[in-house]
Amino acid sequence: MNDLISRLETLKSERDAVVLAHYYVDGSVQDAADYVGDSYYLSTIAKNSPHQTILFCGVKFMAESAKILSPEKTVVMPDTMADCPMAHMVSPEYVNNIRESYSDLTVVCYINSTTEIKAVSDVCVTSSNAKKIISATSTKNILFIPDRNLGSYLQGFFPEKNFILPKGCCPVHSDLTTEDLLSIKQNDPETLVLTHPECEPEIVGLSDFVGSTSEIIDFPAHSKANNYIIYTEHGVAHILKQKYPDKTFLFPSPIPVCKDMKLITLEKAVRSLETMASPIEVPESLRKAAQQALIRMHELAG
Ligand code: 13P
Ligand code: SF4
């Protein structure tokens, strides 16, 4: 492990590289990264990074977003097969059809979407900035894509708007059930339930706190509770244990594991800086179209 970390350090200076890791990748990769965060934080770091190379330890839409915002940089991923399935759950044709039906419409796309979807959207959001960005929209109709669960959670904050929601969802979060939550609450009502809004509305409704990955990680710092059940991807256990060694964090079953995030290993991270293989490429006309929605997100959320 130490050999891999020292090799990574050498390659970072040779390649003028910064290493970014999402909270859902393996703990060994998080420990080796320069920055660890949620999707919005990492997008901001990537956009402002002075380094020529970005090694993005996350899923494809995250690395593509970095490339869209910084086309002059080389963006590499440890494994380009790491791709969020939800990102592919709506098509540009679906968006274009809805656009034809509504004149007063904003197309809001979750950053967990393909470049092609960003290119036909008005603005991107992440779970940490979506409320702020939707508040800044002036249309009555909001097409929120692709996550129906995040969309329906947000809809609750904007009763004056008409949300159009497709059927997309995160297979990891939407698989979780209320079973563990209910039995834990029955045995110890003091245990707090912290939930990502990609979970089903039934779980969201029974939770003590709903927030983005970073908001979930920050929550115990301001709470007296000692026990928590965490309804999001298991990778966050790594930082939760480091930050709060005296608190207990349980996870529902099946343990929420994103198999795409787990394709990212330290060995592959080192290899990708060694070979610089498969840099992320986005055709220029598509990149320009997709850039608008991401720039708008950074302007409105900043
Ligand atoms: P965050 O925006 O909270 O990082 O979520 C990204 C993600 O993929 C959630 O499943
Ligand atoms: Fe996509 Fe779900 Fe994995 Fe997040 S946890 S990257 S939404 S599949």
PDB file of C-alpha atoms and ligand atoms in Angstrom:
ATOM      1  CA  MET A   1       0.000   0.000   0.000  1.00  0.00           C
ATOM      2  CA  ASN A   2       2.774   2.433   0.963  1.00  0.00           C
ATOM      3  CA  ASP A   3       4.587   1.599  -2.289  1.00  0.00           C
ATOM      4  CA  LEU A   4       1.485   2.479  -4.269  1.00  0.00           C
ATOM      5  CA  ILE A   5       1.063   5.755  -2.421  1.00  0.00           C
ATOM      6  CA  SER A   6       4.680   6.803  -2.946  1.00  0.00           C
ATOM      7  CA  ARG A   7       4.458   5.821  -6.650  1.00  0.00           C
ATOM      8  CA  LEU A   8       1.289   7.924  -6.918  1.00  0.00           C
ATOM      9  CA  GLU A   9       3.073  10.904  -5.327  1.00  0.00           C
ATOM     10  CA  THR A  10       5.950  10.635  -7.841  1.00  0.00           C
ATOM     11  CA  LEU A  11       3.551  10.365 -10.782  1.00  0.00           C
ATOM     12  CA  LYS A  12       1.529  13.330  -9.515  1.00  0.00           C
ATOM     13  CA  SER A  13       4.539  15.623  -9.737  1.00  0.00           C
ATOM     14  CA  GLU A  14       5.707  14.159 -13.080  1.00  0.00           C
ATOM     15  CA  ARG A  15       2.245  14.623 -14.621  1.00  0.00           C
ATOM     16  CA  ASP A  16       1.355  17.832 -12.769  1.00  0.00           C
ATOM     17  CA  ALA A  17      -1.717  15.973 -11.513  1.00  0.00           C
ATOM     18  CA  VAL A  18      -4.308  16.433  -8.797  1.00  0.00           C
ATOM     19  CA  VAL A  19      -6.223  13.406  -7.464  1.00  0.00           C
ATOM     20  CA  LEU A  20      -9.939  13.833  -6.744  1.00  0.00           C
ATOM     21  CA  ALA A  21     -12.016  11.122  -5.051  1.00  0.00           C
ATOM     22  CA  HIS A  22     -15.724  10.807  -4.365  1.00  0.00           C
ATOM     23  CA  TYR A  23     -16.846   9.639  -0.905  1.00  0.00           C
ATOM     24  CA  TYR A  24     -18.229   6.419  -2.427  1.00  0.00           C
ATOM     25  CA  VAL A  25     -14.881   5.045  -3.668  1.00  0.00           C
ATOM     26  CA  ASP A  26     -12.833   2.666  -1.537  1.00  0.00           C
ATOM     27  CA  GLY A  27     -11.287   4.168   1.620  1.00  0.00           C
ATOM     28  CA  SER A  28      -7.717   3.467   0.399  1.00  0.00           C
ATOM     29  CA  VAL A  29      -8.364   5.680  -2.641  1.00  0.00           C
ATOM     30  CA  GLN A  30      -9.954   8.411  -0.502  1.00  0.00           C
ATOM     31  CA  ASP A  31      -6.859   8.394   1.745  1.00  0.00           C
ATOM     32  CA  ALA A  32      -4.533   8.787  -1.244  1.00  0.00           C
ATOM     33  CA  ALA A  33      -6.507  11.636  -2.853  1.00  0.00           C
ATOM     34  CA  ASP A  34      -5.731  15.356  -2.630  1.00  0.00           C
ATOM     35  CA  TYR A  35      -9.444  16.193  -2.380  1.00  0.00           C
ATOM     36  CA  VAL A  36     -12.343  14.004  -1.275  1.00  0.00           C
ATOM     37  CA  GLY A  37     -15.902  15.242  -1.586  1.00  0.00           C
ATOM     38  CA  ASP A  38     -19.373  15.076  -3.058  1.00  0.00           C
ATOM     39  CA  SER A  39     -20.102  15.688  -6.706  1.00  0.00           C
ATOM     40  CA  TYR A  40     -20.532  19.477  -6.434  1.00  0.00           C
ATOM     41  CA  TYR A  41     -17.397  20.003  -4.351  1.00  0.00           C
ATOM     42  CA  LEU A  42     -15.312  17.888  -6.724  1.00  0.00           C
ATOM     43  CA  SER A  43     -16.717  19.713  -9.758  1.00  0.00           C
ATOM     44  CA  THR A  44     -15.693  23.032  -8.200  1.00  0.00           C
ATOM     45  CA  ILE A  45     -12.200  21.769  -7.351  1.00  0.00           C
ATOM     46  CA  ALA A  46     -11.750  20.364 -10.863  1.00  0.00           C
ATOM     47  CA  LYS A  47     -12.934  23.616 -12.477  1.00  0.00           C
ATOM     48  CA  ASN A  48     -10.526  25.771 -10.446  1.00  0.00           C
ATOM     49  CA  SER A  49      -7.545  23.427 -10.320  1.00  0.00           C
ATOM     50  CA  PRO A  50      -4.256  24.906 -11.572  1.00  0.00           C
ATOM     51  CA  HIS A  51      -2.959  21.405 -12.428  1.00  0.00           C
ATOM     52  CA  GLN A  52      -2.660  20.191 -16.026  1.00  0.00           C
ATOM     53  CA  THR A  53      -3.933  16.699 -15.209  1.00  0.00           C
ATOM     54  CA  ILE A  54      -6.950  15.584 -13.191  1.00  0.00           C
ATOM     55  CA  LEU A  55      -7.117  11.975 -12.005  1.00  0.00           C
ATOM     56  CA  PHE A  56     -10.820  11.585 -11.263  1.00  0.00           C
ATOM     57  CA  CYS A  57     -11.583   8.712  -8.892  1.00  0.00           C
ATOM     58  CA  GLY A  58     -15.346   8.547  -9.314  1.00  0.00           C
ATOM     59  CA  VAL A  59     -17.817   7.649 -12.046  1.00  0.00           C
ATOM     60  CA  LYS A  60     -17.784   8.775 -15.659  1.00  0.00           C
ATOM     61  CA  PHE A  61     -20.229  11.694 -15.473  1.00  0.00           C
ATOM     62  CA  MET A  62     -17.969  13.301 -12.856  1.00  0.00           C
ATOM     63  CA  ALA A  63     -14.827  13.020 -15.009  1.00  0.00           C
ATOM     64  CA  GLU A  64     -16.766  14.167 -18.091  1.00  0.00           C
ATOM     65  CA  SER A  65     -18.077  17.208 -16.197  1.00  0.00           C
ATOM     66  CA  ALA A  66     -14.474  18.124 -15.289  1.00  0.00           C
ATOM     67  CA  LYS A  67     -13.453  17.833 -18.960  1.00  0.00           C
ATOM     68  CA  ILE A  68     -16.476  19.851 -20.137  1.00  0.00           C
ATOM     69  CA  LEU A  69     -15.531  22.721 -17.813  1.00  0.00           C
ATOM     70  CA  SER A  70     -11.751  22.493 -18.384  1.00  0.00           C
ATOM     71  CA  PRO A  71     -11.179  21.279 -21.950  1.00  0.00           C
ATOM     72  CA  GLU A  72      -7.515  22.344 -21.841  1.00  0.00           C
ATOM     73  CA  LYS A  73      -6.806  19.854 -19.041  1.00  0.00           C
ATOM     74  CA  THR A  74      -6.162  16.125 -19.379  1.00  0.00           C
ATOM     75  CA  VAL A  75      -8.737  14.189 -17.372  1.00  0.00           C
ATOM     76  CA  VAL A  76      -8.122  10.499 -16.693  1.00  0.00           C
ATOM     77  CA  MET A  77     -10.073   7.882 -14.754  1.00  0.00           C
ATOM     78  CA  PRO A  78      -8.680   4.726 -13.124  1.00  0.00           C
ATOM     79  CA  ASP A  79     -11.425   2.703 -14.856  1.00  0.00           C
ATOM     80  CA  THR A  80     -13.660   4.176 -17.545  1.00  0.00           C
ATOM     81  CA  MET A  81     -16.145   1.315 -17.025  1.00  0.00           C
ATOM     82  CA  ALA A  82     -17.188   3.040 -13.789  1.00  0.00           C
ATOM     83  CA  ASP A  83     -20.372   4.624 -15.075  1.00  0.00           C
ATOM     84  CA  CYS A  84     -23.507   5.674 -13.183  1.00  0.00           C
ATOM     85  CA  PRO A  85     -26.428   3.643 -14.611  1.00  0.00           C
ATOM     86  CA  MET A  86     -28.917   6.363 -13.688  1.00  0.00           C
ATOM     87  CA  ALA A  87     -27.072   8.821 -15.961  1.00  0.00           C
ATOM     88  CA  HIS A  88     -28.440   6.857 -18.944  1.00  0.00           C
ATOM     89  CA  MET A  89     -32.065   6.600 -17.844  1.00  0.00           C
ATOM     90  CA  VAL A  90     -33.443   9.415 -20.008  1.00  0.00           C
ATOM     91  CA  SER A  91     -32.681  10.272 -23.616  1.00  0.00           C
ATOM     92  CA  PRO A  92     -32.248  13.625 -25.396  1.00  0.00           C
ATOM     93  CA  GLU A  93     -35.321  12.668 -27.508  1.00  0.00           C
ATOM     94  CA  TYR A  94     -37.438  12.439 -24.340  1.00  0.00           C
ATOM     95  CA  VAL A  95     -36.272  15.930 -23.285  1.00  0.00           C
ATOM     96  CA  ASN A  96     -36.903  17.387 -26.746  1.00  0.00           C
ATOM     97  CA  ASN A  97     -40.433  15.917 -26.803  1.00  0.00           C
ATOM     98  CA  ILE A  98     -41.296  17.507 -23.437  1.00  0.00           C
ATOM     99  CA  ARG A  99     -39.833  20.821 -24.619  1.00  0.00           C
ATOM    100  CA  GLU A 100     -42.257  20.765 -27.555  1.00  0.00           C
ATOM    101  CA  SER A 101     -45.216  20.325 -25.194  1.00  0.00           C
ATOM    102  CA  TYR A 102     -44.464  23.194 -22.784  1.00  0.00           C
ATOM    103  CA  SER A 103     -43.569  26.792 -23.618  1.00  0.00           C
ATOM    104  CA  ASP A 104     -42.897  27.748 -19.980  1.00  0.00           C
ATOM    105  CA  LEU A 105     -40.321  25.106 -19.026  1.00  0.00           C
ATOM    106  CA  THR A 106     -36.898  24.806 -17.395  1.00  0.00           C
ATOM    107  CA  VAL A 107     -35.007  21.566 -17.964  1.00  0.00           C
ATOM    108  CA  VAL A 108     -33.103  20.854 -14.758  1.00  0.00           C
ATOM    109  CA  CYS A 109     -30.700  17.957 -14.975  1.00  0.00           C
ATOM    110  CA  TYR A 110     -29.055  16.215 -12.079  1.00  0.00           C
ATOM    111  CA  ILE A 111     -25.290  16.165 -12.639  1.00  0.00           C
ATOM    112  CA  ASN A 112     -25.659  12.344 -12.686  1.00  0.00           C
ATOM    113  CA  SER A 113     -26.481  12.475 -16.388  1.00  0.00           C
ATOM    114  CA  THR A 114     -24.722  11.926 -19.701  1.00  0.00           C
ATOM    115  CA  THR A 115     -23.047  14.756 -21.602  1.00  0.00           C
ATOM    116  CA  GLU A 116     -25.778  14.396 -24.268  1.00  0.00           C
ATOM    117  CA  ILE A 117     -28.446  15.098 -21.619  1.00  0.00           C
ATOM    118  CA  LYS A 118     -26.538  18.076 -20.206  1.00  0.00           C
ATOM    119  CA  ALA A 119     -26.344  19.441 -23.753  1.00  0.00           C
ATOM    120  CA  VAL A 120     -30.156  19.638 -24.004  1.00  0.00           C
ATOM    121  CA  SER A 121     -30.691  20.945 -20.445  1.00  0.00           C
ATOM    122  CA  ASP A 122     -30.942  24.509 -19.122  1.00  0.00           C
ATOM    123  CA  VAL A 123     -29.141  23.991 -15.840  1.00  0.00           C
ATOM    124  CA  CYS A 124     -27.441  21.226 -13.869  1.00  0.00           C
ATOM    125  CA  VAL A 125     -27.854  20.630 -10.148  1.00  0.00           C
ATOM    126  CA  THR A 126     -26.442  18.324  -7.517  1.00  0.00           C
ATOM    127  CA  SER A 127     -28.273  17.190  -4.404  1.00  0.00           C
ATOM    128  CA  SER A 128     -26.409  19.843  -2.379  1.00  0.00           C
ATOM    129  CA  ASN A 129     -27.454  22.851  -4.486  1.00  0.00           C
ATOM    130  CA  ALA A 130     -30.711  21.807  -6.212  1.00  0.00           C
ATOM    131  CA  LYS A 131     -33.052  23.787  -3.906  1.00  0.00           C
ATOM    132  CA  LYS A 132     -31.071  26.987  -4.367  1.00  0.00           C
ATOM    133  CA  ILE A 133     -30.948  26.584  -8.148  1.00  0.00           C
ATOM    134  CA  ILE A 134     -34.616  25.682  -8.584  1.00  0.00           C
ATOM    135  CA  SER A 135     -35.516  28.752  -6.457  1.00  0.00           C
ATOM    136  CA  ALA A 136     -33.756  30.857  -9.091  1.00  0.00           C
ATOM    137  CA  THR A 137     -35.847  29.481 -11.983  1.00  0.00           C
ATOM    138  CA  SER A 138     -38.736  31.608 -13.231  1.00  0.00           C
ATOM    139  CA  THR A 139     -40.846  29.033 -15.089  1.00  0.00           C
ATOM    140  CA  LYS A 140     -43.832  27.216 -13.633  1.00  0.00           C
ATOM    141  CA  ASN A 141     -42.870  23.910 -15.256  1.00  0.00           C
ATOM    142  CA  ILE A 142     -39.726  22.049 -14.247  1.00  0.00           C
ATOM    143  CA  LEU A 143     -38.613  18.954 -16.116  1.00  0.00           C
ATOM    144  CA  PHE A 144     -36.351  17.294 -13.552  1.00  0.00           C
ATOM    145  CA  ILE A 145     -34.171  14.497 -14.977  1.00  0.00           C
ATOM    146  CA  PRO A 146     -33.212  11.696 -14.521  1.00  0.00           C
ATOM    147  CA  ASP A 147     -33.860  10.922 -10.810  1.00  0.00           C
ATOM    148  CA  ARG A 148     -37.576  10.682  -9.972  1.00  0.00           C
ATOM    149  CA  ASN A 149     -36.780  10.337  -6.240  1.00  0.00           C
ATOM    150  CA  LEU A 150     -34.639  13.464  -5.957  1.00  0.00           C
ATOM    151  CA  GLY A 151     -37.198  15.210  -8.176  1.00  0.00           C
ATOM    152  CA  SER A 152     -40.148  14.270  -5.993  1.00  0.00           C
ATOM    153  CA  TYR A 153     -38.227  15.260  -2.836  1.00  0.00           C
ATOM    154  CA  LEU A 154     -37.526  18.697  -4.374  1.00  0.00           C
ATOM    155  CA  GLN A 155     -41.116  19.074  -5.565  1.00  0.00           C
ATOM    156  CA  GLY A 156     -42.174  19.230  -1.891  1.00  0.00           C
ATOM    157  CA  PHE A 157     -40.293  22.540  -1.492  1.00  0.00           C
ATOM    158  CA  PHE A 158     -41.907  24.161  -4.541  1.00  0.00           C
ATOM    159  CA  PRO A 159     -45.700  23.656  -4.385  1.00  0.00           C
ATOM    160  CA  GLU A 160     -46.159  26.545  -6.844  1.00  0.00           C
ATOM    161  CA  LYS A 161     -44.294  24.678  -9.585  1.00  0.00           C
ATOM    162  CA  ASN A 162     -45.307  21.767 -11.772  1.00  0.00           C
ATOM    163  CA  PHE A 163     -42.615  19.080 -11.758  1.00  0.00           C
ATOM    164  CA  ILE A 164     -42.431  16.638 -14.649  1.00  0.00           C
ATOM    165  CA  LEU A 165     -40.561  13.536 -13.524  1.00  0.00           C
ATOM    166  CA  PRO A 166     -39.367  10.612 -15.641  1.00  0.00           C
ATOM    167  CA  LYS A 167     -38.841   7.147 -14.169  1.00  0.00           C
ATOM    168  CA  GLY A 168     -35.051   7.215 -13.622  1.00  0.00           C
ATOM    169  CA  CYS A 169     -33.575   6.268 -10.257  1.00  0.00           C
ATOM    170  CA  CYS A 170     -30.352   5.166  -8.611  1.00  0.00           C
ATOM    171  CA  PRO A 171     -30.362   1.361  -8.422  1.00  0.00           C
ATOM    172  CA  VAL A 172     -28.354   1.485  -5.179  1.00  0.00           C
ATOM    173  CA  HIS A 173     -30.496   3.976  -3.230  1.00  0.00           C
ATOM    174  CA  SER A 174     -33.850   2.926  -4.685  1.00  0.00           C
ATOM    175  CA  ASP A 175     -33.258  -0.699  -3.613  1.00  0.00           C
ATOM    176  CA  LEU A 176     -33.272   0.247   0.078  1.00  0.00           C
ATOM    177  CA  THR A 177     -36.350  -0.465   2.166  1.00  0.00           C
ATOM    178  CA  THR A 178     -37.781   0.860   5.425  1.00  0.00           C
ATOM    179  CA  GLU A 179     -37.340  -2.517   7.162  1.00  0.00           C
ATOM    180  CA  ASP A 180     -34.085  -1.774   9.023  1.00  0.00           C
ATOM    181  CA  LEU A 181     -35.110   1.792   9.779  1.00  0.00           C
ATOM    182  CA  LEU A 182     -38.354   0.656  11.413  1.00  0.00           C
ATOM    183  CA  SER A 183     -36.799  -2.118  13.499  1.00  0.00           C
ATOM    184  CA  ILE A 184     -33.902   0.066  14.665  1.00  0.00           C
ATOM    185  CA  LYS A 185     -36.266   2.900  15.578  1.00  0.00           C
ATOM    186  CA  GLN A 186     -38.421   0.426  17.512  1.00  0.00           C
ATOM    187  CA  ASN A 187     -35.461  -0.826  19.569  1.00  0.00           C
ATOM    188  CA  ASP A 188     -33.712   2.515  19.981  1.00  0.00           C
ATOM    189  CA  PRO A 189     -35.839   5.574  19.080  1.00  0.00           C
ATOM    190  CA  GLU A 190     -32.798   7.782  19.760  1.00  0.00           C
ATOM    191  CA  THR A 191     -31.000   6.418  16.674  1.00  0.00           C
ATOM    192  CA  LEU A 192     -31.170   9.054  13.942  1.00  0.00           C
ATOM    193  CA  VAL A 193     -31.901   8.204  10.305  1.00  0.00           C
ATOM    194  CA  LEU A 194     -29.794  10.223   7.812  1.00  0.00           C
ATOM    195  CA  THR A 195     -30.905   9.786   4.203  1.00  0.00           C
ATOM    196  CA  HIS A 196     -29.810  10.750   0.703  1.00  0.00           C
ATOM    197  CA  PRO A 197     -32.744  12.081  -1.374  1.00  0.00           C
ATOM    198  CA  GLU A 198     -32.092   9.428  -4.059  1.00  0.00           C
ATOM    199  CA  CYS A 199     -33.920   7.018  -1.712  1.00  0.00           C
ATOM    200  CA  GLU A 200     -37.617   6.239  -2.169  1.00  0.00           C
ATOM    201  CA  PRO A 201     -40.101   8.826  -0.779  1.00  0.00           C
ATOM    202  CA  GLU A 202     -41.268   6.392   1.918  1.00  0.00           C
ATOM    203  CA  ILE A 203     -37.757   6.322   3.435  1.00  0.00           C
ATOM    204  CA  VAL A 204     -37.296  10.078   2.991  1.00  0.00           C
ATOM    205  CA  GLY A 205     -40.596  10.639   4.843  1.00  0.00           C
ATOM    206  CA  LEU A 206     -39.467   8.558   7.830  1.00  0.00           C
ATOM    207  CA  SER A 207     -35.987  10.108   8.091  1.00  0.00           C
ATOM    208  CA  ASP A 208     -34.691  12.510  10.721  1.00  0.00           C
ATOM    209  CA  PHE A 209     -32.511  14.291   8.181  1.00  0.00           C
ATOM    210  CA  VAL A 210     -32.379  14.301   4.374  1.00  0.00           C
ATOM    211  CA  GLY A 211     -29.344  15.731   2.619  1.00  0.00           C
ATOM    212  CA  SER A 212     -26.562  15.323   0.098  1.00  0.00           C
ATOM    213  CA  THR A 213     -23.598  13.090   0.856  1.00  0.00           C
ATOM    214  CA  SER A 214     -21.615  15.980   2.381  1.00  0.00           C
ATOM    215  CA  GLU A 215     -24.579  17.170   4.412  1.00  0.00           C
ATOM    216  CA  ILE A 216     -25.002  13.659   5.837  1.00  0.00           C
ATOM    217  CA  ILE A 217     -21.294  13.557   6.713  1.00  0.00           C
ATOM    218  CA  ASP A 218     -21.486  16.973   8.406  1.00  0.00           C
ATOM    219  CA  PHE A 219     -24.685  16.256  10.336  1.00  0.00           C
ATOM    220  CA  PRO A 220     -23.261  14.342  13.370  1.00  0.00           C
ATOM    221  CA  ALA A 221     -20.896  17.266  14.105  1.00  0.00           C
ATOM    222  CA  HIS A 222     -23.922  19.306  15.201  1.00  0.00           C
ATOM    223  CA  SER A 223     -25.963  16.537  16.822  1.00  0.00           C
ATOM    224  CA  LYS A 224     -25.807  15.070  20.321  1.00  0.00           C
ATOM    225  CA  ALA A 225     -27.000  11.653  19.074  1.00  0.00           C
ATOM    226  CA  ASN A 226     -24.510   8.795  19.277  1.00  0.00           C
ATOM    227  CA  ASN A 227     -26.185   6.286  16.976  1.00  0.00           C
ATOM    228  CA  TYR A 228     -27.134   6.726  13.332  1.00  0.00           C
ATOM    229  CA  ILE A 229     -28.456   4.641  10.464  1.00  0.00           C
ATOM    230  CA  ILE A 230     -27.131   5.906   7.166  1.00  0.00           C
ATOM    231  CA  TYR A 231     -29.263   5.564   4.036  1.00  0.00           C
ATOM    232  CA  THR A 232     -26.601   6.224   1.452  1.00  0.00           C
ATOM    233  CA  GLU A 233     -23.642   4.487  -0.164  1.00  0.00           C
ATOM    234  CA  HIS A 234     -21.382   2.599   2.241  1.00  0.00           C
ATOM    235  CA  GLY A 235     -18.200   4.453   1.160  1.00  0.00           C
ATOM    236  CA  VAL A 236     -19.148   7.289   3.550  1.00  0.00           C
ATOM    237  CA  ALA A 237     -18.466   4.923   6.492  1.00  0.00           C
ATOM    238  CA  HIS A 238     -14.747   5.596   5.991  1.00  0.00           C
ATOM    239  CA  ILE A 239     -14.909   9.321   6.702  1.00  0.00           C
ATOM    240  CA  LEU A 240     -17.680   8.972   9.295  1.00  0.00           C
ATOM    241  CA  LYS A 241     -15.464   6.644  11.380  1.00  0.00           C
ATOM    242  CA  GLN A 242     -12.494   9.009  11.013  1.00  0.00           C
ATOM    243  CA  LYS A 243     -14.485  12.120  11.910  1.00  0.00           C
ATOM    244  CA  TYR A 244     -16.591  10.650  14.716  1.00  0.00           C
ATOM    245  CA  PRO A 245     -14.690   7.746  16.322  1.00  0.00           C
ATOM    246  CA  ASP A 246     -17.040   7.728  19.352  1.00  0.00           C
ATOM    247  CA  LYS A 247     -20.283   7.509  17.357  1.00  0.00           C
ATOM    248  CA  THR A 248     -21.892   4.416  15.812  1.00  0.00           C
ATOM    249  CA  PHE A 249     -22.994   4.239  12.176  1.00  0.00           C
ATOM    250  CA  LEU A 250     -25.201   1.433  10.907  1.00  0.00           C
ATOM    251  CA  PHE A 251     -26.281   0.813   7.311  1.00  0.00           C
ATOM    252  CA  PRO A 252     -29.486  -0.780   6.000  1.00  0.00           C
ATOM    253  CA  SER A 253     -29.406  -4.104   4.212  1.00  0.00           C
ATOM    254  CA  PRO A 254     -28.688  -4.860   1.496  1.00  0.00           C
ATOM    255  CA  ILE A 255     -25.599  -2.749   2.323  1.00  0.00           C
ATOM    256  CA  PRO A 256     -25.797   0.088  -0.214  1.00  0.00           C
ATOM    257  CA  VAL A 257     -22.749  -0.469  -2.420  1.00  0.00           C
ATOM    258  CA  CYS A 258     -22.302   1.223  -5.793  1.00  0.00           C
ATOM    259  CA  LYS A 259     -20.434  -1.389  -7.815  1.00  0.00           C
ATOM    260  CA  ASP A 260     -19.347   1.233 -10.326  1.00  0.00           C
ATOM    261  CA  MET A 261     -17.675   3.389  -7.673  1.00  0.00           C
ATOM    262  CA  LYS A 262     -16.003   0.258  -6.307  1.00  0.00           C
ATOM    263  CA  LEU A 263     -14.318  -0.401  -9.682  1.00  0.00           C
ATOM    264  CA  ILE A 264     -11.925   2.386  -8.687  1.00  0.00           C
ATOM    265  CA  THR A 265      -8.918   0.936  -6.863  1.00  0.00           C
ATOM    266  CA  LEU A 266      -5.593   2.396  -5.786  1.00  0.00           C
ATOM    267  CA  GLU A 267      -3.732   0.039  -8.148  1.00  0.00           C
ATOM    268  CA  LYS A 268      -5.803   1.280 -11.105  1.00  0.00           C
ATOM    269  CA  ALA A 269      -5.331   4.901 -10.012  1.00  0.00           C
ATOM    270  CA  VAL A 270      -1.537   4.484 -10.096  1.00  0.00           C
ATOM    271  CA  ARG A 271      -1.693   2.671 -13.442  1.00  0.00           C
ATOM    272  CA  SER A 272      -3.805   5.367 -15.051  1.00  0.00           C
ATOM    273  CA  LEU A 273      -1.293   8.101 -14.152  1.00  0.00           C
ATOM    274  CA  GLU A 274       1.511   5.837 -15.370  1.00  0.00           C
ATOM    275  CA  THR A 275      -0.047   5.160 -18.767  1.00  0.00           C
ATOM    276  CA  MET A 276      -2.328   8.213 -19.080  1.00  0.00           C
ATOM    277  CA  ALA A 277      -4.542   5.729 -20.913  1.00  0.00           C
ATOM    278  CA  SER A 278      -8.028   6.539 -22.127  1.00  0.00           C
ATOM    279  CA  PRO A 279      -8.196  10.272 -21.363  1.00  0.00           C
ATOM    280  CA  ILE A 280     -11.776  11.560 -21.293  1.00  0.00           C
ATOM    281  CA  GLU A 281     -12.700  13.050 -24.682  1.00  0.00           C
ATOM    282  CA  VAL A 282     -15.864  15.005 -25.493  1.00  0.00           C
ATOM    283  CA  PRO A 283     -16.570  16.217 -29.068  1.00  0.00           C
ATOM    284  CA  GLU A 284     -16.242  20.013 -29.095  1.00  0.00           C
ATOM    285  CA  SER A 285     -19.770  20.877 -30.288  1.00  0.00           C
ATOM    286  CA  LEU A 286     -21.308  18.594 -27.650  1.00  0.00           C
ATOM    287  CA  ARG A 287     -18.943  19.943 -24.986  1.00  0.00           C
ATOM    288  CA  LYS A 288     -19.937  23.543 -25.754  1.00  0.00           C
ATOM    289  CA  ALA A 289     -23.633  22.705 -25.558  1.00  0.00           C
ATOM    290  CA  ALA A 290     -23.223  20.786 -22.270  1.00  0.00           C
ATOM    291  CA  GLN A 291     -20.980  23.461 -20.744  1.00  0.00           C
ATOM    292  CA  GLN A 292     -23.838  25.997 -20.524  1.00  0.00           C
ATOM    293  CA  ALA A 293     -25.807  23.920 -18.020  1.00  0.00           C
ATOM    294  CA  LEU A 294     -22.762  23.285 -15.830  1.00  0.00           C
ATOM    295  CA  ILE A 295     -21.606  26.914 -15.910  1.00  0.00           C
ATOM    296  CA  ARG A 296     -25.110  28.016 -14.951  1.00  0.00           C
ATOM    297  CA  MET A 297     -25.033  25.626 -11.993  1.00  0.00           C
ATOM    298  CA  HIS A 298     -21.743  27.059 -10.749  1.00  0.00           C
ATOM    299  CA  GLU A 299     -22.982  30.643 -11.201  1.00  0.00           C
ATOM    300  CA  LEU A 300     -26.253  30.039  -9.342  1.00  0.00           C
ATOM    301  CA  ALA A 301     -24.820  27.812  -6.601  1.00  0.00           C
ATOM    302  CA  GLY A 302     -21.626  29.766  -6.013  1.00  0.00           C
TER     303      GLY A 302
HETATM  304  P1  13P B   1     -23.588  13.578  -4.212  1.00  0.00           P
HETATM  305  O1  13P B   1     -23.945  14.722  -5.099  1.00  0.00           O
HETATM  306  O2  13P B   1     -24.238  13.651  -2.887  1.00  0.00           O
HETATM  307  O3  13P B   1     -22.114  13.411  -4.193  1.00  0.00           O
HETATM  308  O4  13P B   1     -24.203  12.254  -4.867  1.00  0.00           O
HETATM  309  C1  13P B   1     -23.649  11.676  -5.999  1.00  0.00           C
HETATM  310  C2  13P B   1     -24.198  10.357  -6.201  1.00  0.00           C
HETATM  311  O5  13P B   1     -23.841   9.671  -7.113  1.00  0.00           O
HETATM  312  C3  13P B   1     -25.220   9.902  -5.283  1.00  0.00           C
HETATM  313  O6  13P B   1     -25.552   8.594  -5.561  1.00  0.00           O
HETATM  314 FE1  SF4 B   2     -25.054   6.435  -9.762  1.00  0.00          FE
HETATM  315 FE2  SF4 B   2     -26.300   5.482  -7.641  1.00  0.00          FE
HETATM  316 FE3  SF4 B   2     -23.743   4.896  -8.015  1.00  0.00          FE
HETATM  317 FE4  SF4 B   2     -24.490   7.374  -7.325  1.00  0.00          FE
HETATM  318  S1  SF4 B   2     -24.689   5.513  -6.103  1.00  0.00           S
HETATM  319  S2  SF4 B   2     -23.019   6.835  -8.913  1.00  0.00           S
HETATM  320  S3  SF4 B   2     -26.424   7.565  -8.439  1.00  0.00           S
HETATM  321  S4  SF4 B   2     -25.470   4.292  -9.317  1.00  0.00           S
END
